[in-house]
Amino acid sequence: MTDQTPDRDGAAVLQRQVHLTADLLRSLQESMHRLRNAAEELREQLETTGGGEVTGARTQISRLEGLIRDCQKVEKVIAEQSTEFARMLKSGHELDLHAARAAVERGLSRLRAALAPELLLG
Protein backbone atom coordinates (compact mmCIF):
# COMPACT_ATOMS: atom_id res chain seq x y z
CA MET A 1 0.00 0.00 0.00
CA THR A 2 1.40 3.41 -0.96
CA ASP A 3 0.99 6.83 0.62
CA GLN A 4 -1.31 7.81 -2.25
CA THR A 5 -3.87 5.06 -1.57
CA PRO A 6 -5.63 6.82 1.34
CA ASP A 7 -5.77 10.02 -0.72
CA ARG A 8 -7.24 8.18 -3.68
CA ASP A 9 -9.71 6.41 -1.42
CA GLY A 10 -10.69 9.74 0.11
CA ALA A 11 -11.12 11.29 -3.33
CA ALA A 12 -13.25 8.33 -4.45
CA VAL A 13 -15.44 8.64 -1.36
CA LEU A 14 -15.80 12.37 -1.97
CA GLN A 15 -16.65 11.76 -5.64
CA ARG A 16 -19.35 9.22 -4.65
CA GLN A 17 -20.73 11.70 -2.10
CA VAL A 18 -20.90 14.43 -4.74
CA HIS A 19 -22.80 12.06 -7.07
CA LEU A 20 -25.21 11.04 -4.29
CA THR A 21 -25.81 14.66 -3.32
CA ALA A 22 -26.39 15.63 -6.95
CA ASP A 23 -28.96 12.82 -7.26
CA LEU A 24 -30.65 13.97 -4.05
CA LEU A 25 -30.82 17.55 -5.33
CA ARG A 26 -32.41 16.36 -8.59
CA SER A 27 -35.00 14.35 -6.66
CA LEU A 28 -35.76 17.29 -4.36
CA GLN A 29 -36.08 19.59 -7.34
CA GLU A 30 -38.59 17.25 -8.99
CA SER A 31 -40.57 16.90 -5.75
CA MET A 32 -40.70 20.66 -5.23
CA HIS A 33 -41.83 21.14 -8.81
CA ARG A 34 -44.67 18.63 -8.35
CA LEU A 35 -45.69 20.24 -5.04
CA ARG A 36 -45.75 23.71 -6.59
CA ASN A 37 -47.80 22.48 -9.57
CA ALA A 38 -50.29 20.78 -7.25
CA ALA A 39 -50.62 23.94 -5.14
CA GLU A 40 -51.14 26.06 -8.26
CA GLU A 41 -53.82 23.67 -9.55
CA LEU A 42 -55.62 23.70 -6.19
CA ARG A 43 -55.49 27.49 -6.06
CA GLU A 44 -56.95 27.70 -9.59
CA GLN A 45 -59.72 25.26 -8.66
CA LEU A 46 -60.64 27.30 -5.59
CA GLU A 47 -60.67 30.53 -7.59
CA THR A 48 -62.61 29.01 -10.51
CA THR A 49 -65.30 27.31 -8.43
CA GLY A 50 -66.03 30.50 -6.55
CA GLY A 51 -64.33 29.15 -3.47
CA GLY A 52 -63.10 32.65 -2.77
CA GLU A 53 -66.56 33.50 -1.51
CA VAL A 54 -66.73 30.58 0.90
CA THR A 55 -65.68 31.33 4.46
CA GLY A 56 -62.02 30.45 4.90
CA ALA A 57 -61.41 29.83 1.20
CA ARG A 58 -59.64 33.17 0.77
CA THR A 59 -57.34 32.22 3.64
CA GLN A 60 -56.63 28.89 1.97
CA ILE A 61 -55.88 30.63 -1.32
CA SER A 62 -53.50 33.01 0.46
CA ARG A 63 -51.75 30.09 2.14
CA LEU A 64 -51.46 28.28 -1.18
CA GLU A 65 -49.96 31.38 -2.76
CA GLY A 66 -47.45 31.56 0.10
CA LEU A 67 -46.64 27.87 -0.38
CA ILE A 68 -46.15 28.44 -4.09
CA ARG A 69 -43.73 31.31 -3.42
CA ASP A 70 -41.84 29.18 -0.89
CA CYS A 71 -41.63 26.33 -3.39
CA GLN A 72 -40.27 28.71 -6.02
CA LYS A 73 -37.59 29.96 -3.61
CA VAL A 74 -36.55 26.42 -2.71
CA GLU A 75 -36.56 25.39 -6.37
CA LYS A 76 -34.26 28.32 -7.16
CA VAL A 77 -31.78 27.33 -4.43
CA ILE A 78 -31.89 23.68 -5.52
CA ALA A 79 -31.33 24.67 -9.15
CA GLU A 80 -28.32 26.77 -8.16
CA GLN A 81 -26.87 23.92 -6.10
CA SER A 82 -27.57 21.39 -8.85
CA THR A 83 -25.81 23.62 -11.36
CA GLU A 84 -22.81 23.89 -9.05
CA PHE A 85 -22.64 20.12 -8.53
CA ALA A 86 -23.03 19.50 -12.27
CA ARG A 87 -20.19 21.95 -12.95
CA MET A 88 -17.99 20.19 -10.41
CA LEU A 89 -18.74 16.78 -11.89
CA LYS A 90 -18.29 17.93 -15.47
CA SER A 91 -14.93 19.54 -14.74
CA GLY A 92 -13.72 16.32 -13.12
CA HIS A 93 -13.09 18.29 -9.95
CA GLU A 94 -11.23 16.19 -7.45
CA LEU A 95 -9.58 17.25 -4.27
CA ASP A 96 -5.88 16.66 -3.99
CA LEU A 97 -5.90 15.35 -0.44
CA HIS A 98 -2.12 14.91 -0.41
CA ALA A 99 -1.60 18.60 -1.28
CA ALA A 100 -4.25 19.60 1.26
CA ARG A 101 -2.51 17.58 3.98
CA ALA A 102 0.85 19.14 3.07
CA ALA A 103 -0.69 22.63 3.24
CA VAL A 104 -2.16 21.90 6.67
CA GLU A 105 1.18 20.55 7.89
CA ARG A 106 2.96 23.69 6.63
CA GLY A 107 0.39 25.87 8.37
CA LEU A 108 0.80 23.95 11.61
CA SER A 109 4.57 24.27 11.37
CA ARG A 110 4.29 28.04 10.93
CA LEU A 111 1.89 28.20 13.87
CA ARG A 112 4.26 26.21 16.06
CA ALA A 113 7.12 28.44 15.02
CA ALA A 114 5.14 31.56 15.86
CA LEU A 115 4.15 30.21 19.25
CA ALA A 116 7.52 28.77 20.22
CA PRO A 117 10.46 30.19 18.20
CA GLU A 118 12.83 27.91 20.08
CA LEU A 119 11.36 24.97 18.11
CA LEU A 120 13.17 26.26 15.01
CA LEU A 121 16.53 24.68 15.81
CA GLY A 122 17.86 24.06 12.39
PDB file of C-alpha atoms in Angstrom:
ATOM      1  CA  MET A   1       0.000   0.000   0.000  1.00  0.00           C
ATOM      2  CA  THR A   2       1.401   3.415  -0.964  1.00  0.00           C
ATOM      3  CA  ASP A   3       0.988   6.826   0.618  1.00  0.00           C
ATOM      4  CA  GLN A   4      -1.308   7.809  -2.252  1.00  0.00           C
ATOM      5  CA  THR A   5      -3.865   5.063  -1.569  1.00  0.00           C
ATOM      6  CA  PRO A   6      -5.626   6.823   1.344  1.00  0.00           C
ATOM      7  CA  ASP A   7      -5.770  10.022  -0.725  1.00  0.00           C
ATOM      8  CA  ARG A   8      -7.243   8.184  -3.685  1.00  0.00           C
ATOM      9  CA  ASP A   9      -9.715   6.405  -1.423  1.00  0.00           C
ATOM     10  CA  GLY A  10     -10.690   9.741   0.115  1.00  0.00           C
ATOM     11  CA  ALA A  11     -11.123  11.291  -3.333  1.00  0.00           C
ATOM     12  CA  ALA A  12     -13.246   8.327  -4.446  1.00  0.00           C
ATOM     13  CA  VAL A  13     -15.436   8.642  -1.359  1.00  0.00           C
ATOM     14  CA  LEU A  14     -15.800  12.374  -1.975  1.00  0.00           C
ATOM     15  CA  GLN A  15     -16.653  11.763  -5.644  1.00  0.00           C
ATOM     16  CA  ARG A  16     -19.352   9.220  -4.651  1.00  0.00           C
ATOM     17  CA  GLN A  17     -20.728  11.701  -2.099  1.00  0.00           C
ATOM     18  CA  VAL A  18     -20.901  14.427  -4.741  1.00  0.00           C
ATOM     19  CA  HIS A  19     -22.798  12.060  -7.066  1.00  0.00           C
ATOM     20  CA  LEU A  20     -25.208  11.036  -4.285  1.00  0.00           C
ATOM     21  CA  THR A  21     -25.806  14.661  -3.320  1.00  0.00           C
ATOM     22  CA  ALA A  22     -26.390  15.632  -6.950  1.00  0.00           C
ATOM     23  CA  ASP A  23     -28.960  12.825  -7.256  1.00  0.00           C
ATOM     24  CA  LEU A  24     -30.652  13.967  -4.052  1.00  0.00           C
ATOM     25  CA  LEU A  25     -30.822  17.552  -5.327  1.00  0.00           C
ATOM     26  CA  ARG A  26     -32.407  16.356  -8.595  1.00  0.00           C
ATOM     27  CA  SER A  27     -34.995  14.354  -6.656  1.00  0.00           C
ATOM     28  CA  LEU A  28     -35.763  17.288  -4.359  1.00  0.00           C
ATOM     29  CA  GLN A  29     -36.084  19.588  -7.337  1.00  0.00           C
ATOM     30  CA  GLU A  30     -38.592  17.252  -8.990  1.00  0.00           C
ATOM     31  CA  SER A  31     -40.572  16.895  -5.751  1.00  0.00           C
ATOM     32  CA  MET A  32     -40.704  20.660  -5.226  1.00  0.00           C
ATOM     33  CA  HIS A  33     -41.832  21.144  -8.811  1.00  0.00           C
ATOM     34  CA  ARG A  34     -44.670  18.626  -8.351  1.00  0.00           C
ATOM     35  CA  LEU A  35     -45.686  20.243  -5.042  1.00  0.00           C
ATOM     36  CA  ARG A  36     -45.749  23.709  -6.594  1.00  0.00           C
ATOM     37  CA  ASN A  37     -47.797  22.484  -9.567  1.00  0.00           C
ATOM     38  CA  ALA A  38     -50.292  20.779  -7.247  1.00  0.00           C
ATOM     39  CA  ALA A  39     -50.623  23.936  -5.136  1.00  0.00           C
ATOM     40  CA  GLU A  40     -51.140  26.057  -8.258  1.00  0.00           C
ATOM     41  CA  GLU A  41     -53.819  23.672  -9.550  1.00  0.00           C
ATOM     42  CA  LEU A  42     -55.615  23.699  -6.194  1.00  0.00           C
ATOM     43  CA  ARG A  43     -55.491  27.489  -6.062  1.00  0.00           C
ATOM     44  CA  GLU A  44     -56.947  27.703  -9.590  1.00  0.00           C
ATOM     45  CA  GLN A  45     -59.724  25.262  -8.659  1.00  0.00           C
ATOM     46  CA  LEU A  46     -60.640  27.300  -5.585  1.00  0.00           C
ATOM     47  CA  GLU A  47     -60.666  30.529  -7.586  1.00  0.00           C
ATOM     48  CA  THR A  48     -62.609  29.012 -10.507  1.00  0.00           C
ATOM     49  CA  THR A  49     -65.304  27.312  -8.427  1.00  0.00           C
ATOM     50  CA  GLY A  50     -66.029  30.499  -6.547  1.00  0.00           C
ATOM     51  CA  GLY A  51     -64.330  29.151  -3.466  1.00  0.00           C
ATOM     52  CA  GLY A  52     -63.102  32.646  -2.775  1.00  0.00           C
ATOM     53  CA  GLU A  53     -66.557  33.500  -1.507  1.00  0.00           C
ATOM     54  CA  VAL A  54     -66.732  30.578   0.900  1.00  0.00           C
ATOM     55  CA  THR A  55     -65.677  31.326   4.464  1.00  0.00           C
ATOM     56  CA  GLY A  56     -62.020  30.450   4.902  1.00  0.00           C
ATOM     57  CA  ALA A  57     -61.406  29.828   1.203  1.00  0.00           C
ATOM     58  CA  ARG A  58     -59.641  33.166   0.769  1.00  0.00           C
ATOM     59  CA  THR A  59     -57.341  32.221   3.644  1.00  0.00           C
ATOM     60  CA  GLN A  60     -56.632  28.892   1.968  1.00  0.00           C
ATOM     61  CA  ILE A  61     -55.882  30.625  -1.323  1.00  0.00           C
ATOM     62  CA  SER A  62     -53.497  33.008   0.455  1.00  0.00           C
ATOM     63  CA  ARG A  63     -51.754  30.086   2.143  1.00  0.00           C
ATOM     64  CA  LEU A  64     -51.456  28.285  -1.180  1.00  0.00           C
ATOM     65  CA  GLU A  65     -49.957  31.381  -2.762  1.00  0.00           C
ATOM     66  CA  GLY A  66     -47.450  31.559   0.100  1.00  0.00           C
ATOM     67  CA  LEU A  67     -46.645  27.871  -0.378  1.00  0.00           C
ATOM     68  CA  ILE A  68     -46.151  28.439  -4.090  1.00  0.00           C
ATOM     69  CA  ARG A  69     -43.731  31.313  -3.415  1.00  0.00           C
ATOM     70  CA  ASP A  70     -41.837  29.179  -0.887  1.00  0.00           C
ATOM     71  CA  CYS A  71     -41.631  26.331  -3.393  1.00  0.00           C
ATOM     72  CA  GLN A  72     -40.267  28.708  -6.016  1.00  0.00           C
ATOM     73  CA  LYS A  73     -37.591  29.958  -3.609  1.00  0.00           C
ATOM     74  CA  VAL A  74     -36.552  26.420  -2.709  1.00  0.00           C
ATOM     75  CA  GLU A  75     -36.556  25.395  -6.373  1.00  0.00           C
ATOM     76  CA  LYS A  76     -34.262  28.323  -7.158  1.00  0.00           C
ATOM     77  CA  VAL A  77     -31.780  27.328  -4.431  1.00  0.00           C
ATOM     78  CA  ILE A  78     -31.885  23.683  -5.518  1.00  0.00           C
ATOM     79  CA  ALA A  79     -31.326  24.674  -9.152  1.00  0.00           C
ATOM     80  CA  GLU A  80     -28.317  26.775  -8.160  1.00  0.00           C
ATOM     81  CA  GLN A  81     -26.865  23.921  -6.102  1.00  0.00           C
ATOM     82  CA  SER A  82     -27.573  21.387  -8.851  1.00  0.00           C
ATOM     83  CA  THR A  83     -25.808  23.616 -11.355  1.00  0.00           C
ATOM     84  CA  GLU A  84     -22.810  23.894  -9.045  1.00  0.00           C
ATOM     85  CA  PHE A  85     -22.643  20.121  -8.533  1.00  0.00           C
ATOM     86  CA  ALA A  86     -23.028  19.505 -12.270  1.00  0.00           C
ATOM     87  CA  ARG A  87     -20.193  21.948 -12.954  1.00  0.00           C
ATOM     88  CA  MET A  88     -17.986  20.192 -10.411  1.00  0.00           C
ATOM     89  CA  LEU A  89     -18.738  16.781 -11.885  1.00  0.00           C
ATOM     90  CA  LYS A  90     -18.293  17.932 -15.472  1.00  0.00           C
ATOM     91  CA  SER A  91     -14.930  19.538 -14.737  1.00  0.00           C
ATOM     92  CA  GLY A  92     -13.724  16.317 -13.119  1.00  0.00           C
ATOM     93  CA  HIS A  93     -13.093  18.291  -9.955  1.00  0.00           C
ATOM     94  CA  GLU A  94     -11.230  16.195  -7.454  1.00  0.00           C
ATOM     95  CA  LEU A  95      -9.579  17.255  -4.271  1.00  0.00           C
ATOM     96  CA  ASP A  96      -5.876  16.660  -3.986  1.00  0.00           C
ATOM     97  CA  LEU A  97      -5.902  15.348  -0.435  1.00  0.00           C
ATOM     98  CA  HIS A  98      -2.118  14.909  -0.414  1.00  0.00           C
ATOM     99  CA  ALA A  99      -1.604  18.596  -1.276  1.00  0.00           C
ATOM    100  CA  ALA A 100      -4.246  19.601   1.265  1.00  0.00           C
ATOM    101  CA  ARG A 101      -2.509  17.577   3.976  1.00  0.00           C
ATOM    102  CA  ALA A 102       0.846  19.138   3.075  1.00  0.00           C
ATOM    103  CA  ALA A 103      -0.689  22.629   3.243  1.00  0.00           C
ATOM    104  CA  VAL A 104      -2.164  21.896   6.669  1.00  0.00           C
ATOM    105  CA  GLU A 105       1.182  20.552   7.892  1.00  0.00           C
ATOM    106  CA  ARG A 106       2.965  23.695   6.625  1.00  0.00           C
ATOM    107  CA  GLY A 107       0.388  25.869   8.371  1.00  0.00           C
ATOM    108  CA  LEU A 108       0.797  23.951  11.612  1.00  0.00           C
ATOM    109  CA  SER A 109       4.566  24.266  11.368  1.00  0.00           C
ATOM    110  CA  ARG A 110       4.286  28.035  10.931  1.00  0.00           C
ATOM    111  CA  LEU A 111       1.888  28.201  13.866  1.00  0.00           C
ATOM    112  CA  ARG A 112       4.260  26.209  16.060  1.00  0.00           C
ATOM    113  CA  ALA A 113       7.124  28.441  15.018  1.00  0.00           C
ATOM    114  CA  ALA A 114       5.138  31.564  15.855  1.00  0.00           C
ATOM    115  CA  LEU A 115       4.154  30.207  19.253  1.00  0.00           C
ATOM    116  CA  ALA A 116       7.520  28.770  20.216  1.00  0.00           C
ATOM    117  CA  PRO A 117      10.461  30.189  18.195  1.00  0.00           C
ATOM    118  CA  GLU A 118      12.832  27.913  20.080  1.00  0.00           C
ATOM    119  CA  LEU A 119      11.364  24.970  18.105  1.00  0.00           C
ATOM    120  CA  LEU A 120      13.169  26.255  15.014  1.00  0.00           C
ATOM    121  CA  LEU A 121      16.527  24.676  15.810  1.00  0.00           C
ATOM    122  CA  GLY A 122      17.859  24.055  12.390  1.00  0.00           C
TER     123      GLY A 122
END
